Coordinates of C-alpha atoms in Angstrom, one line a residue:
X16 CA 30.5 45.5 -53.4
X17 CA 27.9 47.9 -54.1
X18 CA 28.1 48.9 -57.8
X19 CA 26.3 52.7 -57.3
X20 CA 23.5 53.1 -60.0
X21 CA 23.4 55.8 -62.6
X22 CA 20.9 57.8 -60.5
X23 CA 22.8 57.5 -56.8
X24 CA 26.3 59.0 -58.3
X25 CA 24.2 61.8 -60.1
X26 CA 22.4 61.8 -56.1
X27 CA 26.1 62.4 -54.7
X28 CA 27.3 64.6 -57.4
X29 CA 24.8 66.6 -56.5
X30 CA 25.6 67.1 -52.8
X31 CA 29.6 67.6 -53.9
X32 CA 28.1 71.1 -54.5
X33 CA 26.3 71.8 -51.6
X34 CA 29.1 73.8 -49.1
X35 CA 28.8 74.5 -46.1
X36 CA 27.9 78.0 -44.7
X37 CA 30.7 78.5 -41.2
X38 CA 27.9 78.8 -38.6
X39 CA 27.9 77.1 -34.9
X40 CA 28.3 73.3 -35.7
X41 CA 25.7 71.0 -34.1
X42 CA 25.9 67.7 -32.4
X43 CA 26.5 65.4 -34.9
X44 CA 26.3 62.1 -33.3
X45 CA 22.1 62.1 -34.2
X46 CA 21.6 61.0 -38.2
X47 CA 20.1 64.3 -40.3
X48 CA 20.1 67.7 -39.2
X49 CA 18.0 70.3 -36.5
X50 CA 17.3 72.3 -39.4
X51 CA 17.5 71.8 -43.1
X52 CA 20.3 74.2 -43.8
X53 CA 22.2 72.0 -41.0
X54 CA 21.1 68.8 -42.7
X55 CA 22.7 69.8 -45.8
X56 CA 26.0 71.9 -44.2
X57 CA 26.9 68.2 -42.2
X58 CA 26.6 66.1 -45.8
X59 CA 28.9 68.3 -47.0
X60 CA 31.5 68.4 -44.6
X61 CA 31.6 64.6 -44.4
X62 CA 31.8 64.6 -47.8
X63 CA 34.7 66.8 -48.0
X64 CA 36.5 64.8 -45.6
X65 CA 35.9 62.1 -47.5
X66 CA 34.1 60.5 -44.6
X67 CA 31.4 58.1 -46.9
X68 CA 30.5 56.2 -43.9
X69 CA 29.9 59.3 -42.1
X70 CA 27.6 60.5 -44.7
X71 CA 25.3 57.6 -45.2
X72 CA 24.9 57.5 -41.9
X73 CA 24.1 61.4 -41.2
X74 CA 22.6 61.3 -44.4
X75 CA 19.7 58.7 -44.0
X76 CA 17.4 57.8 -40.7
X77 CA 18.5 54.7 -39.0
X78 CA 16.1 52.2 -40.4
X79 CA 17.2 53.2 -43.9
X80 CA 20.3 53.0 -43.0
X81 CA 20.6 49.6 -41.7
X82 CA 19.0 48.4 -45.0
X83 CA 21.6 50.1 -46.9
X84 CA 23.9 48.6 -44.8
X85 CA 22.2 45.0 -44.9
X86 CA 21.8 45.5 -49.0
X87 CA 25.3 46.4 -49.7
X88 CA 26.6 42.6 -50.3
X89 CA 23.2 41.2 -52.0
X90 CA 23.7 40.6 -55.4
X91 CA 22.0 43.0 -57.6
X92 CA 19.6 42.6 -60.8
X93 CA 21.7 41.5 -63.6
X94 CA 24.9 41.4 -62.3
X95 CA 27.6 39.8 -64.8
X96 CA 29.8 37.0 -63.5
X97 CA 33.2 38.0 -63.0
X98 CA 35.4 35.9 -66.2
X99 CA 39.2 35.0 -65.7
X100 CA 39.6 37.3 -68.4
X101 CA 38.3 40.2 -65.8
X102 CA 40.3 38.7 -63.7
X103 CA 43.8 38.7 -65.9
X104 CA 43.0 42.0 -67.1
X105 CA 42.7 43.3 -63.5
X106 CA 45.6 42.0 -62.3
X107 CA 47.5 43.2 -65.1
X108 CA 46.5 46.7 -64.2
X109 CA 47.4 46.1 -60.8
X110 CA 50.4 45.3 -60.7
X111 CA 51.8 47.9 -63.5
X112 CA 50.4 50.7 -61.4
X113 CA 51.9 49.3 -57.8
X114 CA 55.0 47.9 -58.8
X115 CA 58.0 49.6 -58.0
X116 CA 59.1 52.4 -59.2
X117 CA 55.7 52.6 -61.5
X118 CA 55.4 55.9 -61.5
X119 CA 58.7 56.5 -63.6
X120 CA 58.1 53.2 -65.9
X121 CA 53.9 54.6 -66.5
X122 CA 55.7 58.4 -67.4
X123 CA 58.1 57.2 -69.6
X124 CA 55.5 55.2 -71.3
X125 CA 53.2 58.2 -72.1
X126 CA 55.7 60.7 -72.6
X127 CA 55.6 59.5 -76.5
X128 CA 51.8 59.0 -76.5
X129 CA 51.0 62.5 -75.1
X130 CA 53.4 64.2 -77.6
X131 CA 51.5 62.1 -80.3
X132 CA 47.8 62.7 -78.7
X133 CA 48.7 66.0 -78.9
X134 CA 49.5 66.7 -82.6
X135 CA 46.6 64.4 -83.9
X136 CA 44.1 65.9 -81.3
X137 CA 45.3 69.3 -80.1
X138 CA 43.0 71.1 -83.1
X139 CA 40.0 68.9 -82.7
X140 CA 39.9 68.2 -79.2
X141 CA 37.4 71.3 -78.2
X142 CA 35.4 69.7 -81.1
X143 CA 35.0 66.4 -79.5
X144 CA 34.9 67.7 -76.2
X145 CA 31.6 69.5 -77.8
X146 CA 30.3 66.4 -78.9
X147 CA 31.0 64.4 -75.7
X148 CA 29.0 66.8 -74.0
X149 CA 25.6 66.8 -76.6
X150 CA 26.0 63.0 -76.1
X151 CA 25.7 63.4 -72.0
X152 CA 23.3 66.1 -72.6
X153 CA 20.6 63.8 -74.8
X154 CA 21.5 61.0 -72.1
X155 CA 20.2 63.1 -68.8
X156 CA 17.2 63.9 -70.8
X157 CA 16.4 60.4 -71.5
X158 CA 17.2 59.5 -67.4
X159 CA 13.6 58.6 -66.2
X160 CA 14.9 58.3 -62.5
X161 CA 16.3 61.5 -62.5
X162 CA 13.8 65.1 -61.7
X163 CA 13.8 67.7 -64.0
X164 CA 15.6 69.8 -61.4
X165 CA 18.0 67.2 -61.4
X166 CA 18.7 67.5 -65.0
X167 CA 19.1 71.4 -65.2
X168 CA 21.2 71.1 -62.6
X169 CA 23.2 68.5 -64.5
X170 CA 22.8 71.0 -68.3
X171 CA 24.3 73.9 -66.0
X172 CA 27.2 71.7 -64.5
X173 CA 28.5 70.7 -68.2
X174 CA 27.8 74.3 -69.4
X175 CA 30.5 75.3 -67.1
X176 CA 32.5 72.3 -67.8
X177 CA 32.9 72.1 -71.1
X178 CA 34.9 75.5 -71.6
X179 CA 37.3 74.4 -69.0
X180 CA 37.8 71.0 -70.8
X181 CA 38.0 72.9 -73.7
X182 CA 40.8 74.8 -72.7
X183 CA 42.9 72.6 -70.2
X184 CA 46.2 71.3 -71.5
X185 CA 45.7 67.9 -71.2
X186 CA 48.6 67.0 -73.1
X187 CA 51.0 68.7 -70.5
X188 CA 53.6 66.7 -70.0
X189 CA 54.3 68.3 -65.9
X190 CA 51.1 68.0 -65.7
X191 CA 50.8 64.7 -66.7
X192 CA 53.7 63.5 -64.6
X193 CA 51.9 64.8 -61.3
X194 CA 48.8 62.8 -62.2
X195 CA 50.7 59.6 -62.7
X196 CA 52.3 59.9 -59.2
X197 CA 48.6 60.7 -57.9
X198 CA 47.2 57.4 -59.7
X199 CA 49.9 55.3 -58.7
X200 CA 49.9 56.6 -55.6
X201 CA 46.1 56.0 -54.7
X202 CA 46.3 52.6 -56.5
X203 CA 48.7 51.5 -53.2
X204 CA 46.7 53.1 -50.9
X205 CA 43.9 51.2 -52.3
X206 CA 45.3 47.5 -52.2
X207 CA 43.1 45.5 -54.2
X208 CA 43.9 42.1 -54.8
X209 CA 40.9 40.9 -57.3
X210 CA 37.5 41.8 -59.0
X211 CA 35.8 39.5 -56.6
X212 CA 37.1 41.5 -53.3
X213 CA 36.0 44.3 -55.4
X214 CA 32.7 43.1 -56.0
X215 CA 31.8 41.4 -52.7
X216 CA 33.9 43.9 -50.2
X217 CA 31.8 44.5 -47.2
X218 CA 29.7 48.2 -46.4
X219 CA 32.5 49.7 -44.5
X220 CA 35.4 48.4 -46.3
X221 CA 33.9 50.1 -49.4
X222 CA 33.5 53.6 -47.8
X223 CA 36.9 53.6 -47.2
X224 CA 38.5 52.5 -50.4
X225 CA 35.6 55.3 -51.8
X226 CA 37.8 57.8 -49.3
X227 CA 41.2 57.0 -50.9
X228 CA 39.9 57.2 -54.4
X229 CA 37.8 60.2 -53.7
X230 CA 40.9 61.8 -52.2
X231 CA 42.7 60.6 -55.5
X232 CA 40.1 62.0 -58.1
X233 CA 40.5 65.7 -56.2
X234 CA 44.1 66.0 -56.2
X235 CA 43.9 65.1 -60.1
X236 CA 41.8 67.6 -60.6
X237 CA 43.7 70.9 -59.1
X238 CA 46.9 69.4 -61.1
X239 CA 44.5 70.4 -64.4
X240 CA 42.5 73.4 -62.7
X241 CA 39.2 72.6 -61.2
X242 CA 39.4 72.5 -57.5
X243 CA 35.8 70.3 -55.5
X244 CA 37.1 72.2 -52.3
X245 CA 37.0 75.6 -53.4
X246 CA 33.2 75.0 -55.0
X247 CA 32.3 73.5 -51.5
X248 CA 33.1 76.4 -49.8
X249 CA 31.7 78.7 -52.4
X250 CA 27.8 77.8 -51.5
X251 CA 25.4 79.4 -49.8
X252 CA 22.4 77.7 -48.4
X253 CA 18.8 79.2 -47.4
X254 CA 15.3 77.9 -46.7
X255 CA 13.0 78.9 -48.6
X256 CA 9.7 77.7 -46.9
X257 CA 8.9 74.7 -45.0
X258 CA 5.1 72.9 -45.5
X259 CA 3.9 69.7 -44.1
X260 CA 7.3 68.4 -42.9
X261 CA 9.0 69.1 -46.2
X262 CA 11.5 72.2 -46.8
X263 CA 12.3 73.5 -50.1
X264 CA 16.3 74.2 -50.2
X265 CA 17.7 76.6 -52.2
X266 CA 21.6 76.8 -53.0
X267 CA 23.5 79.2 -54.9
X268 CA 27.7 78.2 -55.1
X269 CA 30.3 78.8 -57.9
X270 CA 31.7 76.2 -60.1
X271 CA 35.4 77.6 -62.0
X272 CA 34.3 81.0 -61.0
X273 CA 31.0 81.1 -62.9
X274 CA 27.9 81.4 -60.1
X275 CA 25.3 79.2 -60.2
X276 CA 22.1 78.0 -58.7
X277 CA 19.7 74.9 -57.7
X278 CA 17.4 73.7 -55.0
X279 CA 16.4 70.5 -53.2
X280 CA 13.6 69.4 -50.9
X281 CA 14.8 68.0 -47.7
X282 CA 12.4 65.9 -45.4
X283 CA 11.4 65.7 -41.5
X284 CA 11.3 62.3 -40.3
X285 CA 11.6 61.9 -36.3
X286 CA 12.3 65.7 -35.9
X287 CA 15.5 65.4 -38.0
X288 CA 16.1 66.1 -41.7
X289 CA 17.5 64.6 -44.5
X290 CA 17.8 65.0 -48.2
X291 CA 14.6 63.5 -49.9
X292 CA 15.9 62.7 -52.7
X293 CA 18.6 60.0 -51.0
X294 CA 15.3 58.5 -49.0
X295 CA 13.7 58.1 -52.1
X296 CA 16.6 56.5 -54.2
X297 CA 17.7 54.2 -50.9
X298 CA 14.0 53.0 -50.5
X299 CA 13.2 52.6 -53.9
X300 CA 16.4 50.1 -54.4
X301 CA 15.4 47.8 -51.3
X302 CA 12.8 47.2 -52.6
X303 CA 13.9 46.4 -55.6
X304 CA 16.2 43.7 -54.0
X305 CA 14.1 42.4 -51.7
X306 CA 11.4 41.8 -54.7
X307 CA 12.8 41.7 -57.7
X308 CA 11.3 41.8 -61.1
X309 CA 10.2 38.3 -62.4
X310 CA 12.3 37.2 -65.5
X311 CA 10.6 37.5 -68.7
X312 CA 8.9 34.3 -69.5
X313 CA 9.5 32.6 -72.8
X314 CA 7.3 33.3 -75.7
X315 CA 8.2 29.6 -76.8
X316 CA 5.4 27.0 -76.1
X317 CA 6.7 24.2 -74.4
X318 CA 7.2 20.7 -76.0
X319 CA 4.7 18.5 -75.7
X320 CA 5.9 14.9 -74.8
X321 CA 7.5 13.0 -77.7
X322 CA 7.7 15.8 -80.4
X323 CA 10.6 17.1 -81.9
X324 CA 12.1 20.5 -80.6
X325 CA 11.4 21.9 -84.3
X326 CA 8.0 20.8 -84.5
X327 CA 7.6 22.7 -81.1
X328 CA 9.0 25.4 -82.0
X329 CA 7.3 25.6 -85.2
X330 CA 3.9 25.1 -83.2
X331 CA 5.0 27.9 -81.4
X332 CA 4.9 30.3 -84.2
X333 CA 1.9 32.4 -84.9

């Protein structure tokens, strides 16, 4: 399975707040859009839908998108080894949060937790919520794959979050309940056996076990206030110029009521558009598989024949 990098979720998190504007609806069966608006307005429905499939294929021309497609079960850079201890420890989550009757047995085992949670934390949780979000802040200004639009974008996003983390009651124990039944529930629909389906699950079996748990993550969120559908249908999209097969986007929505504001460049390839960003991310990572970096050679001399391994090393000092 595709383990999405850093810069592709920001990529997608970005596009969760692009809505679409209710105009005629296009033929959809072509990849990209007849216009950028379009382009954008389609991502976003499928999106909505939680159609993932959909999407990467509206969202990138064909030839990208077989690669993605072709890349999706290639072992990436650095990849850990799944342990039996990953293995035990998934299980063990597994089955406490599909066996039966799980939702009552996971409630009754946090009822106690919350009420404690909540008098050691109630006072400094806004605090920490504060710190949580200079420690996010400082690590989207460090991102070197990300734009500086990107990252404003990003700054605005946790401006409006952070008061509403501040403020939601967390320690509910109503609202708590609902969110158990919405985990366990969405951990059925997902039926995962192991880490290694997990890791090695095929392109389309992946967009739709990203469906269910995208499906799961919204209804967890309107139990504690923040609604994804209401800030998708909030947004307005406009052109604001188009020059040498590149249009510059701009997109104004609401996030928990407050308005806000950001822009993306969209680019013509074969008469359609797509979001340039998502071409630039997907090319950038083929690449990356199909050459990747060299391992770091050794700074240690080799042996020569005969000598000890600590006289070699030694000789290897400066």
């Amino acid at each position: 399975m595709r383990f999405q990098t850093l810069r592709h979720c920001l990529l997608l998190l970005a596009l969760l707040v692009l809505a679409a504007c209710h105009q005629k609806e296009e033929n959809t069966a072509q990849p990209g859009g007849a216009t950028p608006e379009a382009s954008v307005q389609q991502s976003v429905a499928l999106i909505k839908a939680g159609d993932f499939a959909g999407f990467w294929k509206h969202a990138l021309p064909a030839a990208d998108y077989a690669n993605l497609r072709a890349d999706w079960t290639r072992p990436r850079p650095g990849q850990r080894p799944i342990t039996d201890e990953d293995r035990a420890r998934f299980d063990q989550a597994v089955k406490q949060l599909t066996a039966p009757n799980a939702e009552t047995t996971l409630y009754d085992q946090l009822k106690p937790k919350l009420t404690q949670m909540e008098q050691q934390y109630h006072d400094q949780l806004p605090v920490m919520i504060g710190i949580g979000q200079a420690i996010l802040t400082t690590g989207i200004a460090q991102n070197k794959t990300m734009t500086e639009n990107q990252k404003q974008q990003m700054r605005d996003v946790l401006d409006v979050l952070r008061p509403w983390a501040q403020q939601t009651a967390w320690f509910d124990q109503d609202k708590a309940k609902q969110a158990v039944g919405v985990v366990v529930a969405s951990a059925r629909k997902l039926d995962l056996k192991s880490p290694d389906q997990l890791q090695h699950m095929d392109f389309d079996t992946a967009m739709n076990k990203y469906s269910v748990a995208f499906q799961g993550i919204k209804q967890l969120l309107v139990i504690y206030g923040l609604s994804i559908d209401d800030t998708l249908g909030s947004v307005k999209v406009s052109t604001i110029g188009i020059d040498h097969g590149l249009a510059h986007v701009k997109i104004d929505y609401s996030l928990l009521g407050k308005p806000l504001s950001t822009d993306s460049q969209l680019e013509l390839v074969d008469g359609r558009w797509y979001s340039k960003d998502l071409i630039d991310s997907e090319r950038a990572q083929h690449e990356q598989l199909l050459h990747p970096p060299a391992p770091a050679a050794s700074s240690t001399a080799p042996a020569p024949a005969g000598s000890s391994s600590t006289g070699a090393t030694l000789a290897a000092k400066p």
